[in-house]
Amino acid sequence: MTGVTEEAGGTRPTMADVARAAGISTALVSIVMRGVPGASEATRKRVLKIADEMGYVPDQRARKLRQSSSRLLGVTFELQQPFHGDLVEQIYAAAARRGYDVTLSAVAPSREESTAVGALLRERCEAAILLGSRLGTEELARLARRGPTLLVARHTDVPGVGVVRGDDKAGVALAVDHLAALGHRHIAHIDGAGAPGSSDRRLGFLEAMGRHGLQDSAEVLAGGLTESAGAQGMRYLLARETPPTAVVAFNDRCATGVLDVLGREGHAVPGEISVVGYDDSRLAKFPHVQMTTVSQDAARLAEAAVSGALDLVAGREASESVFAPHLVERATTGPAPGHP
Amino acid sequence: MTGVTEEAGGTRPTMADVARAAGISTALVSIVMRGVPGASEATRKRVLKIADEMGYVPDQRARKLRQSSSRLLGVTFELQQPFHGDLVEQIYAAAARRGYDVTLSAVAPSREESTAVGALLRERCEAAILLGSRLGTEELARLARRGPTLLVARHTDVPGVGVVRGDDKAGVALAVDHLAALGHRHIAHIDGAGAPGSSDRRLGFLEAMGRHGLQDSAEVLAGGLTESAGAQGMRYLLARETPPTAVVAFNDRCATGVLDVLGREGHAVPGEISVVGYDDSRLAKFPHVQMTTVSQDAARLAEAAVSGALDLVAGREASESVFAPHLVERATTGPAPGHP
DNA sequence: GTGAAAGCGCTAACAG
DNA sequence: CTGTTAGCGCTTTCAC
């Protein structure tokens, strides 16, 4: 036993340990570990080898503490929202391109958004990015006072808070235009209840229907963000004497529920009824689903969110970036029954 | 302007700022912020008030750096795996019960597991909990050398690595027993391809079928963890002269794809074909789905994972905890066609 | 009940 | 190319 490979049971090697083992100063080890110029090739190799043997991993916490800026972005997201998953994945990439790390804080039925946000704050991230937040104006304002804050996929009038979102009114209008062009006259919208963006989508639906002279057959149902909400709404619609020939759902999850009920009750899609989702999340892309949906392009939103957050950090004024969504025509929409 | 409410543009107030504003030492502020005894009620109130006005939030990083133990658990999970979402939610709760924080590191198509694990290591969490890891033996061993490591829902023989999982063989056997009791003779299993646990489930399926004397009509298809895999498998089965009357899918996502194809092609569930999922994730619980599935009880797995990880931290030997799953009978299984 | 001082693991100037 | 010194924001003795 030479005592070099100190298989520590509980305590992990520090930079000082590596320096000692290599017989040099910690500063030099730091230079090597960061890969910055200032060490000879020989030293570099030797230190790296020793560090690896010892199982040394730099302490991110100490590192960030020492640096003036933490280069850390905080993100809250909903664990069970596929579109949030898409966004988070893209945010990792966008942040990495700028040399930023990301710290995640999840929201779930048993973990409130305010808890999640609090955790971020304590991590001292330079900015907080909230996906589809449901925070009240009050709390949002408080948060914004604590540090740069940016909302994704939700609007707010709270000053100082950045916003990155798709144009919800335009998005739903795209869906309605598409359906109208296919000859649909009786179209229903299963909305997102109180969810972020749902009032815009509702409004966009009504306006677009009006533009096509279909205001009288426009129908809006209280829905939600889940498959259950969609399923419930669709069952309700099917109970009518004359169900609509097309449904615009609040999001892909909701549309999935709609499709499920239709399949189950033996209604052909799109032969009998057409369905449009929203988000172009992974749910819409499955080969067996091929859902027509409105794409928010997670990559672009993520990119804008990260750059918007960093703008806030740099002291620039909060802004609202609204992205034009586009329709992705897949297999769940077709001509209205009896239409050429 | 009294200069007290320093609406700092970029820099956040530190403990020293609060101490200065309150005219006391930082040590005392620390006592107050942590809520430990050692300060008069009057001081406590005053400091809390001042801190709040200044928007002061303790720096978690500095705090953990100073404390000998970080009381931090790292968790890697897949962003698009609903069951992982369930587990993460429960892990938050289990960790909180022990006064531990959780740091998340996501795995996604564009973010490899090794990247995610590396991020955890640098965060200096006391232990790493990997959900459904696909890491190779080599890498797992390396990781285990770096710090306490625990696998959830996956087995490994790497020494020193803790394991918490459901009994996959027994779980699938439960499904087969249930179906056999309902009179099904021709049952197929759409497996998880190379996913963690899939070989056990495959084996459990074959063994259980053998026990019922059904080895000749037991059929195993290469599947996967996604809806697409399930859909593809089911379509393949339906193309047969005599499709099976029941399908055991690798997981709920896979089963969802199966159900979708069946609905779409007009096959009654469970009238014509019964379907069993695995995980009892949110996908199985939807009112419109009501999927019969094998429950792994996320809460119990999470609890065991956290306590197992802390055991490792405490220096206790790595162990494997295997939990007996149970069958949740819902609406996607019923008597085989022609069976009493 | 309160304060002074040391130091967690690291990086950022500077010297040499 | 390499070492010394200081200190990031906090907690922790140990005095008073």
XYZ file of C-alpha atoms (C1' of nucleotides) in Angstrom:
712
model
C 0.000 0.000 0.000
C 1.610 3.191 -1.143
C -1.258 5.281 0.105
C -1.638 7.146 -3.157
C -4.981 5.767 -4.227
C -6.895 6.863 -1.188
C -10.170 5.002 -1.748
C -11.999 7.374 0.553
C -15.110 5.841 1.980
C -17.127 8.950 2.596
C -15.115 12.008 1.714
C -14.251 12.913 -1.834
C -10.854 14.216 -2.886
C -10.465 17.949 -3.173
C -8.244 20.036 -5.350
C -5.771 20.330 -2.506
C -5.504 16.538 -2.387
C -4.692 16.414 -6.074
C -2.180 19.224 -5.716
C -0.493 17.439 -2.853
C -0.354 14.152 -4.716
C 1.134 15.896 -7.733
C 3.475 17.979 -5.644
C 2.253 21.289 -7.053
C -0.015 24.173 -6.042
C -3.770 24.169 -6.188
C -3.711 27.099 -8.570
C -1.926 24.995 -11.115
C -4.357 22.154 -10.678
C -7.176 24.617 -11.208
C -5.595 25.761 -14.451
C -5.315 22.211 -15.658
C -8.837 21.204 -14.659
C -10.326 24.174 -16.456
C -8.228 23.542 -19.519
C -7.083 27.142 -19.695
C -3.579 28.057 -20.884
C -0.908 28.393 -18.232
C 0.489 24.918 -17.654
C 3.046 22.850 -19.478
C 1.879 19.891 -21.464
C 3.822 17.567 -19.170
C 2.201 18.911 -16.000
C -1.190 18.890 -17.625
C -0.957 15.236 -18.484
C 0.401 14.257 -15.139
C -2.222 16.150 -13.163
C -5.076 14.844 -15.263
C -3.843 11.305 -14.753
C -3.505 11.699 -11.012
C -6.886 13.407 -10.724
C -8.554 10.610 -12.638
C -6.887 7.947 -10.506
C -8.047 9.652 -7.392
C -11.543 10.006 -8.772
C -11.374 13.746 -8.407
C -14.293 15.798 -9.706
C -14.227 19.594 -9.385
C -16.831 20.980 -7.019
C -19.258 22.944 -9.146
C -20.617 24.668 -6.089
C -17.330 26.065 -4.916
C -16.488 26.999 -8.462
C -19.648 28.969 -9.045
C -19.430 30.531 -5.653
C -16.042 31.915 -6.412
C -16.892 33.189 -9.869
C -18.692 36.481 -9.928
C -21.382 35.200 -12.261
C -22.750 31.726 -11.695
C -23.551 31.101 -15.374
C -26.536 29.154 -14.173
C -30.075 29.284 -15.520
C -32.988 27.986 -13.460
C -35.962 26.315 -15.114
C -39.275 25.208 -13.628
C -41.333 22.719 -15.624
C -44.226 20.325 -15.197
C -43.097 16.732 -14.873
C -46.022 15.314 -16.783
C -46.291 17.792 -19.632
C -44.647 16.305 -22.743
C -44.248 19.722 -24.323
C -42.361 20.914 -21.270
C -40.070 17.958 -21.741
C -39.395 19.090 -25.295
C -38.708 22.619 -24.097
C -36.388 21.530 -21.300
C -34.372 19.431 -23.709
C -33.932 22.385 -26.046
C -33.154 24.761 -23.207
C -30.279 22.543 -22.128
C -28.894 22.845 -25.648
C -29.443 26.577 -25.984
C -27.867 27.248 -22.593
C -24.887 25.047 -23.369
C -24.239 26.994 -26.553
C -23.691 30.020 -24.362
C -21.637 28.217 -21.753
C -24.465 28.170 -19.243
C -25.550 25.404 -16.939
C -29.168 24.616 -16.236
C -30.739 23.680 -12.944
C -34.161 22.071 -13.019
C -36.967 22.385 -10.521
C -40.041 20.291 -11.136
C -43.689 21.122 -10.607
C -46.108 18.285 -9.891
C -49.413 17.739 -8.118
C -47.556 17.299 -4.841
C -44.946 19.987 -5.478
C -46.224 23.499 -5.872
C -44.817 25.980 -8.288
C -43.891 28.358 -5.495
C -41.825 25.603 -3.883
C -40.098 24.961 -7.180
C -39.365 28.634 -7.682
C -38.049 29.012 -4.160
C -35.556 26.226 -4.776
C -34.283 28.012 -7.870
C -33.852 31.263 -6.040
C -31.709 29.628 -3.410
C -29.547 28.115 -6.127
C -28.625 31.643 -7.096
C -29.256 31.169 -10.762
C -28.823 34.302 -12.789
C -32.322 34.067 -14.157
C -35.448 31.975 -13.735
C -37.294 30.576 -16.737
C -40.797 29.388 -15.903
C -42.544 27.032 -18.310
C -46.289 27.502 -18.518
C -46.387 29.148 -15.134
C -49.617 29.513 -13.209
C -48.219 31.947 -10.682
C -50.440 34.850 -9.726
C -49.590 38.440 -10.570
C -48.644 39.142 -7.013
C -46.195 36.295 -6.702
C -44.779 36.923 -10.152
C -44.031 40.520 -9.228
C -42.324 39.397 -6.054
C -40.238 36.937 -7.972
C -39.291 39.523 -10.587
C -38.059 41.756 -7.810
C -35.821 38.949 -6.621
C -34.191 38.387 -9.973
C -34.569 38.235 -13.746
C -37.681 36.260 -14.599
C -38.976 35.003 -17.905
C -42.218 33.237 -18.745
C -42.504 30.726 -21.542
C -45.867 30.006 -23.155
C -47.713 32.425 -20.936
C -48.476 36.085 -21.035
C -48.273 38.601 -18.200
C -48.490 42.312 -17.703
C -46.196 42.292 -14.699
C -43.483 44.805 -15.526
C -39.938 43.523 -15.717
C -40.981 39.979 -16.544
C -39.849 38.687 -19.937
C -42.232 36.673 -22.070
C -41.606 34.177 -24.836
C -44.660 32.578 -26.334
C -46.364 31.458 -29.465
C -49.146 33.558 -30.896
C -52.034 31.559 -29.499
C -54.767 33.478 -31.268
C -53.032 33.082 -34.614
C -52.296 29.421 -33.933
C -55.887 28.472 -33.352
C -56.907 30.603 -36.319
C -54.575 28.519 -38.466
C -56.387 25.411 -37.307
C -59.809 26.905 -38.007
C -58.767 28.170 -41.433
C -57.484 24.746 -42.308
C -60.714 23.076 -41.239
C -62.904 25.650 -42.936
C -60.997 25.154 -46.160
C -61.767 21.463 -45.872
C -65.450 22.316 -45.793
C -66.104 22.008 -42.084
C -68.896 24.261 -40.839
C -69.603 22.910 -37.416
C -66.412 23.054 -35.362
C -65.941 22.734 -31.617
C -63.098 23.924 -29.403
C -62.257 22.021 -26.248
C -60.392 24.673 -24.346
C -57.746 24.702 -21.621
C -59.980 25.918 -18.812
C -57.823 28.325 -16.797
C -54.503 27.240 -18.249
C -51.962 29.745 -19.563
C -52.880 30.775 -23.085
C -56.330 29.280 -23.015
C -58.202 32.566 -23.143
C -56.213 33.641 -26.201
C -56.896 30.378 -27.925
C -60.581 30.621 -27.101
C -60.680 34.139 -28.491
C -58.688 33.163 -31.574
C -61.159 30.370 -32.204
C -64.195 32.586 -31.926
C -62.692 35.317 -34.094
C -61.582 32.919 -36.796
C -64.978 31.245 -36.857
C -66.528 34.687 -37.212
C -64.266 35.501 -40.140
C -65.591 32.446 -41.898
C -69.168 33.347 -41.061
C -69.398 30.340 -38.775
C -70.005 32.130 -35.502
C -73.349 30.420 -35.084
C -71.935 26.923 -35.206
C -68.875 27.738 -33.140
C -68.893 25.837 -29.935
C -66.559 26.157 -26.972
C -66.308 23.526 -24.253
C -64.518 23.773 -20.956
C -61.662 21.290 -21.159
C -58.204 21.119 -19.655
C -54.627 20.087 -20.285
C -55.056 16.376 -19.939
C -56.219 13.386 -21.908
C -59.142 13.036 -19.532
C -60.339 16.534 -20.259
C -60.274 15.851 -23.967
C -62.024 12.531 -23.595
C -64.732 13.991 -21.438
C -65.310 16.856 -23.833
C -65.534 14.542 -26.810
C -67.966 12.214 -25.102
C -70.126 15.205 -24.331
C -70.031 16.308 -27.957
C -70.885 12.853 -29.249
C -73.999 12.805 -27.096
C -75.455 15.600 -29.266
C -78.059 15.098 -31.952
C -75.564 16.549 -34.429
C -71.978 16.420 -33.202
C -69.443 18.763 -34.799
C -67.456 17.472 -37.771
C -64.215 18.859 -36.398
C -62.613 19.513 -33.018
C -59.789 21.883 -32.106
C -58.276 20.741 -28.822
C -56.335 22.899 -26.388
C -53.187 20.814 -26.681
C -51.896 17.493 -27.900
C -52.629 15.713 -24.653
C -56.202 16.920 -24.787
C -56.434 15.917 -28.452
C -55.103 12.494 -27.576
C -58.059 11.989 -25.274
C -60.410 13.128 -28.027
C -58.877 10.704 -30.509
C -59.059 7.910 -28.021
C -62.775 8.339 -27.445
C -63.436 8.567 -31.165
C -61.494 5.386 -31.821
C -63.216 3.612 -28.994
C -66.707 4.607 -30.108
C -65.990 3.654 -33.678
C -65.931 7.078 -35.297
C -63.594 7.367 -38.249
C -60.879 10.014 -38.073
C -60.784 12.025 -40.212
C -63.595 10.384 -42.220
C -66.303 11.382 -39.797
C -64.586 13.839 -37.502
C -61.354 15.809 -37.860
C -59.135 16.637 -34.897
C -56.438 19.262 -34.428
C -54.037 19.374 -31.491
C -51.631 22.008 -30.263
C -47.890 21.968 -29.433
C -46.569 19.407 -31.896
C -45.208 17.529 -28.911
C -44.047 13.962 -29.167
C -47.660 12.826 -28.766
C -48.504 14.271 -32.167
C -45.534 12.804 -33.956
C -46.068 9.115 -33.281
C -46.292 7.160 -36.492
C -49.531 5.596 -35.362
C -51.086 8.920 -34.405
C -49.895 11.383 -37.007
C -51.860 14.187 -35.460
C -52.530 17.418 -37.276
C -51.415 20.042 -34.813
C -50.197 23.580 -34.363
C -46.454 23.669 -33.888
C -44.842 25.974 -31.391
C -41.369 24.811 -32.340
C -39.816 24.038 -28.982
C -36.304 24.705 -30.273
C -37.096 28.273 -31.284
C -39.003 29.013 -28.110
C -36.153 27.590 -26.033
C -33.568 29.585 -27.899
C -35.590 32.766 -27.432
C -36.177 31.976 -23.778
C -32.496 31.549 -23.051
C -31.423 34.606 -24.972
C -34.275 36.623 -23.469
C -33.278 35.547 -19.971
C -29.679 36.511 -20.600
C -30.818 39.875 -21.933
C -32.563 40.470 -18.641
C -29.412 39.452 -16.801
C -27.468 41.950 -18.874
C -29.835 44.626 -17.640
C -31.809 45.067 -20.828
C -35.473 45.822 -20.542
C -37.984 43.003 -20.391
C -39.636 42.247 -23.687
C -42.306 39.968 -25.070
C -41.367 37.756 -27.990
C -44.307 36.294 -29.822
C -43.647 33.577 -32.336
C -45.889 32.784 -35.250
C -46.915 29.152 -34.967
C -47.461 27.026 -38.016
C -49.807 24.248 -38.863
C -48.462 20.741 -39.246
C -50.889 18.835 -41.409
C -50.882 15.175 -40.650
C -53.481 12.467 -40.729
C -56.208 13.487 -38.284
C -57.846 16.109 -40.495
C -59.624 15.685 -43.799
C -62.562 16.949 -45.832
C -65.843 17.392 -44.018
C -68.282 14.517 -44.654
C -70.048 15.183 -47.927
C -67.551 17.769 -48.976
C -65.876 17.389 -52.397
C -34.321 58.032 -1.042
C -33.138 56.567 2.204
C -31.022 53.993 0.490
C -32.387 51.117 2.492
C -34.315 49.353 -0.235
C -31.399 48.910 -2.555
C -33.210 47.722 -5.688
C -30.016 46.206 -6.994
C -30.024 45.812 -10.738
C -27.643 42.914 -11.060
C -26.237 41.962 -7.685
C -28.304 40.295 -5.037
C -28.065 41.123 -1.359
C -25.828 38.934 0.755
C -25.986 38.038 4.375
C -23.453 40.751 5.134
C -25.810 43.318 3.596
C -28.621 42.175 5.829
C -26.363 42.197 8.875
C -25.210 45.709 8.099
C -28.760 46.954 7.569
C -29.812 45.402 10.867
C -26.723 46.576 12.673
C -25.741 43.085 13.805
C -23.247 40.388 12.902
C -23.618 37.919 10.068
C -23.479 35.067 12.538
C -26.667 36.277 14.101
C -28.374 36.674 10.765
C -27.368 33.125 9.965
C -28.961 31.921 13.168
C -32.171 33.708 12.332
C -32.321 32.572 8.717
C -31.845 28.949 9.702
C -34.431 29.236 12.423
C -32.159 27.673 15.012
C -32.197 28.774 18.639
C -29.771 31.471 19.658
C -31.493 34.775 18.937
C -34.057 36.817 20.809
C -37.567 36.954 19.487
C -37.215 40.678 18.884
C -34.055 40.326 16.798
C -35.532 37.427 14.918
C -38.549 39.406 13.857
C -36.551 42.460 12.931
C -34.015 40.562 10.849
C -36.662 38.567 9.023
C -38.466 41.765 8.164
C -35.367 43.504 6.895
C -34.269 40.470 4.917
C -37.629 40.242 3.250
C -37.649 43.917 2.373
C -34.239 43.622 0.826
C -35.302 40.551 -1.098
C -32.595 38.519 0.549
C -32.443 34.813 -0.209
C -29.752 32.652 1.387
C -27.244 31.254 -1.066
C -27.771 27.517 -1.084
C -24.425 26.984 -2.737
C -22.398 28.751 -0.115
C -24.440 27.091 2.558
C -23.857 23.594 1.303
C -20.235 24.337 0.651
C -19.703 25.269 4.232
C -21.620 22.396 5.719
C -19.689 19.186 5.899
C -22.495 17.188 4.308
C -24.387 18.720 1.431
C -27.659 16.926 2.168
C -28.209 16.775 -1.535
C -29.421 13.818 -3.589
C -28.874 13.715 -7.337
C -31.411 12.104 -9.632
C -31.223 11.353 -13.348
C -34.472 10.674 -15.161
C -35.880 10.524 -18.667
C -37.839 13.602 -19.594
C -40.420 11.763 -21.636
C -41.040 8.755 -19.425
C -44.262 9.291 -17.444
C -43.278 6.703 -14.856
C -40.035 8.553 -14.235
C -42.111 11.635 -13.627
C -44.077 9.749 -10.990
C -40.862 8.539 -9.383
C -39.246 11.973 -9.362
C -42.289 13.456 -7.699
C -42.165 10.836 -4.958
C -38.418 11.152 -4.544
C -38.813 14.853 -3.845
C -41.215 13.948 -1.071
C -39.131 11.118 0.390
C -35.996 13.264 0.375
C -37.786 16.179 1.996
C -38.942 13.926 4.818
C -35.278 13.393 5.630
C -34.283 17.012 5.210
C -32.586 16.376 1.889
C -32.650 18.470 -1.254
C -32.873 16.964 -4.696
C -31.073 18.042 -7.818
C -32.396 16.834 -11.133
C -30.467 15.993 -14.262
C -32.487 15.060 -17.300
C -31.811 12.457 -19.958
C -33.228 13.002 -23.430
C -32.447 12.042 -27.008
C -30.103 14.998 -27.267
C -28.696 14.698 -23.762
C -26.858 11.530 -22.939
C -27.009 9.786 -19.643
C -23.277 10.173 -19.100
C -23.656 13.933 -19.503
C -26.471 13.931 -16.996
C -24.474 11.877 -14.514
C -21.431 14.105 -14.919
C -23.502 17.133 -14.012
C -24.662 15.407 -10.819
C -21.146 14.508 -9.816
C -20.004 18.091 -10.104
C -22.911 19.171 -7.947
C -21.346 17.119 -5.166
C -24.513 15.347 -4.226
C -24.038 12.748 -1.561
C -25.485 10.042 -3.740
C -26.714 9.542 -7.278
C -30.039 7.865 -7.982
C -30.400 6.738 -11.576
C -33.866 6.001 -12.917
C -33.993 3.229 -15.497
C -30.348 3.681 -16.319
C -28.866 2.282 -19.497
C -25.278 2.822 -18.450
C -22.851 0.050 -19.266
C -21.151 -2.036 -16.587
C -17.894 -0.222 -17.147
C -19.310 3.248 -16.700
C -21.459 2.159 -13.780
C -18.408 0.830 -11.981
C -16.551 4.064 -12.597
C -19.458 6.042 -11.252
C -19.757 3.841 -8.183
C -16.112 4.515 -7.454
C -16.828 8.238 -7.555
C -19.651 8.096 -5.066
C -22.669 6.212 -3.727
C -24.793 5.069 -6.646
C -28.231 3.507 -6.714
C -30.223 2.148 -9.627
C -33.997 2.246 -9.744
C -35.927 -0.185 -11.936
C -32.803 -1.847 -13.229
C -30.607 -4.648 -12.096
C -26.834 -4.762 -12.073
C -24.098 -6.978 -10.751
C -21.628 -4.152 -10.360
C -20.472 -4.359 -6.756
C -21.190 -1.375 -4.544
C -24.165 -0.228 -6.580
C -27.508 -0.254 -4.801
C -30.590 -1.493 -6.579
C -34.266 -0.817 -6.006
C -36.656 -2.440 -8.401
C -39.895 -4.259 -8.807
C -39.861 -7.994 -9.349
C -40.249 -7.946 -13.103
C -40.588 -11.680 -13.533
C -43.278 -11.847 -10.882
C -45.044 -8.810 -12.302
C -45.465 -10.243 -15.754
C -46.455 -13.564 -14.228
C -49.264 -11.751 -12.433
C -50.492 -10.455 -15.758
C -50.317 -13.873 -17.388
C -52.083 -15.584 -14.464
C -54.848 -13.024 -14.651
C -55.296 -13.543 -18.377
C -55.112 -17.326 -18.138
C -57.781 -17.259 -15.445
C -59.954 -15.327 -17.869
C -59.618 -18.153 -20.349
C -56.998 -16.688 -22.647
C -54.813 -19.309 -24.302
C -53.090 -17.360 -27.006
C -51.187 -14.482 -25.414
C -48.473 -12.269 -26.864
C -45.831 -10.198 -25.141
C -44.554 -7.049 -26.784
C -41.270 -6.629 -24.983
C -38.968 -3.727 -24.158
C -36.207 -4.622 -26.576
C -32.985 -3.830 -24.732
C -34.555 -1.695 -22.020
C -33.761 -2.245 -18.334
C -35.885 -5.063 -16.992
C -37.048 -6.324 -20.361
C -35.179 -9.591 -20.234
C -36.677 -10.402 -16.845
C -40.143 -9.586 -18.078
C -39.621 -11.703 -21.160
C -38.456 -14.582 -19.022
C -41.313 -14.124 -16.572
C -43.744 -14.235 -19.461
C -42.333 -17.438 -20.885
C -42.161 -19.147 -17.518
C -45.684 -18.195 -16.549
C -47.035 -19.332 -19.892
C -45.223 -22.611 -19.369
C -46.786 -23.031 -15.942
C -50.201 -22.770 -17.566
C -49.214 -25.226 -20.259
C -49.390 -22.474 -22.847
C -45.780 -22.464 -23.949
C -46.777 -23.339 -27.491
C -49.000 -20.331 -27.944
C -46.668 -17.949 -26.147
C -45.426 -15.311 -28.480
C -42.778 -12.666 -27.865
C -42.342 -9.642 -30.100
C -39.517 -7.129 -30.080
C -41.070 -3.875 -28.932
C -39.775 -0.895 -27.016
C -40.651 1.756 -24.467
C -42.802 3.946 -26.651
C -46.308 4.145 -28.027
C -44.908 3.591 -31.502
C -43.312 0.338 -30.499
C -46.591 -0.895 -29.091
C -48.542 0.214 -32.123
C -46.144 -1.412 -34.501
C -46.195 -4.649 -32.560
C -49.973 -4.729 -32.448
C -50.328 -4.058 -36.138
C -47.989 -6.903 -36.790
C -50.048 -9.213 -34.592
C -53.301 -8.192 -36.242
C -51.913 -9.156 -39.621
C -51.885 -12.801 -38.486
C -54.448 -15.369 -39.512
C -55.240 -15.816 -35.827
C -54.145 -12.900 -33.675
C -53.705 -13.486 -29.944
C -56.664 -12.775 -27.698
C -54.495 -10.950 -25.179
C -51.371 -8.795 -25.154
C -48.979 -8.051 -22.319
C -47.061 -4.886 -23.154
C -43.683 -3.889 -21.769
C -45.013 -0.719 -20.174
C -47.996 1.611 -20.148
C -46.673 3.733 -22.975
C -46.265 0.669 -25.099
C -49.721 -0.559 -24.107
C -51.156 2.821 -25.043
C -49.895 2.309 -28.581
C -51.447 -1.144 -28.611
C -54.797 0.190 -27.437
C -54.674 2.955 -29.966
C -54.225 0.589 -32.881
C -56.964 -1.665 -31.607
C -59.367 1.265 -31.281
C -58.438 2.545 -34.693
C -58.909 -0.785 -36.409
C -62.196 -1.390 -34.727
C -61.280 -4.209 -32.386
C -63.203 -4.251 -29.122
C -61.178 -4.080 -25.901
C -61.539 -6.261 -23.947
C -64.319 -7.929 -25.974
C -62.023 -9.167 -28.682
C -58.579 -8.570 -27.264
C -57.377 -7.901 -23.716
C -54.412 -5.653 -22.964
C -52.192 -5.357 -19.896
C -49.683 -2.553 -19.314
C -46.902 -2.115 -16.808
C -46.042 0.663 -14.336
C -49.458 1.989 -13.391
C -48.275 5.391 -14.550
C -50.664 8.245 -15.174
C -51.323 6.823 -18.636
C -53.075 3.838 -17.110
C -55.180 5.821 -14.710
C -57.055 8.073 -17.107
C -60.784 7.673 -16.747
C -61.118 7.086 -20.470
C -58.369 4.488 -20.543
C -58.730 2.515 -17.333
C -55.894 0.232 -18.238
C -55.279 -3.035 -16.463
C -51.641 -2.822 -15.500
C -48.949 -4.034 -13.146
C -48.280 -1.490 -10.446
C -44.754 -0.770 -9.286
C -45.980 1.734 -6.717
C -43.794 4.739 -7.390
C -44.106 5.966 -3.816
C -42.655 2.786 -2.340
C -39.877 2.554 -4.884
C -39.006 6.191 -4.294
C -38.981 5.755 -0.555
C -36.739 2.708 -0.858
C -34.475 4.489 -3.322
C -33.932 7.426 -1.020
C -33.382 5.348 2.069
C -31.153 2.978 0.126
C -29.079 5.858 -1.175
C -28.686 7.269 2.315
C -27.654 3.847 3.570
C -24.862 3.869 1.037
C -23.888 7.348 2.151
C -23.744 6.095 5.718
C -21.270 3.487 4.558
C -23.554 0.504 4.700
C -23.125 -2.175 2.104
C -24.983 -1.940 -1.187
C -28.112 -4.038 -1.322
C -30.813 -4.952 -3.776
C -34.402 -4.320 -2.765
C -36.949 -6.118 -4.864
C -40.573 -5.165 -4.469
C -43.466 -7.413 -5.258
C -45.652 -5.694 -7.819
C -49.378 -6.124 -7.840
C -51.958 -6.244 -10.537
C -54.402 -3.390 -10.941
C -57.442 -4.736 -12.708
C -59.179 -2.121 -14.732
C -61.156 -2.141 -17.924
C -58.808 -3.388 -20.632
C -58.952 -7.046 -19.702
C -61.887 -9.419 -19.778
C -62.843 -13.007 -20.540
C -61.391 -14.537 -23.664
C -63.885 -14.623 -26.566
C -66.090 -17.635 -26.174
C -65.084 -18.130 -22.565
C -67.842 -18.359 -19.906
C -28.059 36.728 23.261
C -24.437 38.288 20.430
C -19.885 38.892 17.843
C -15.118 37.723 15.948
C -12.589 34.700 13.320
C -11.681 30.638 10.676
C -12.464 28.102 6.729
C -15.676 24.929 3.178
C -13.262 24.195 -2.286
C -12.353 26.828 -5.548
C -10.624 30.832 -8.879
C -8.439 35.298 -9.798
C -5.196 38.435 -9.544
C -0.567 38.977 -8.960
C 4.478 37.688 -8.140
C 8.403 35.230 -9.278
C 5.435 28.050 -16.385
C 4.439 27.964 -11.410
C 3.278 29.591 -6.537
C 1.158 32.961 -3.141
C -2.498 35.458 -1.515
C -7.086 36.805 -1.032
C -11.824 36.019 -0.758
C -16.832 34.248 -3.046
C -21.304 33.737 1.009
C -22.086 31.125 4.308
C -21.773 28.250 9.002
C -19.280 27.157 12.990
C -16.648 27.199 16.965
C -15.521 29.915 20.732
C -15.385 34.025 23.271
C -17.829 37.782 25.579
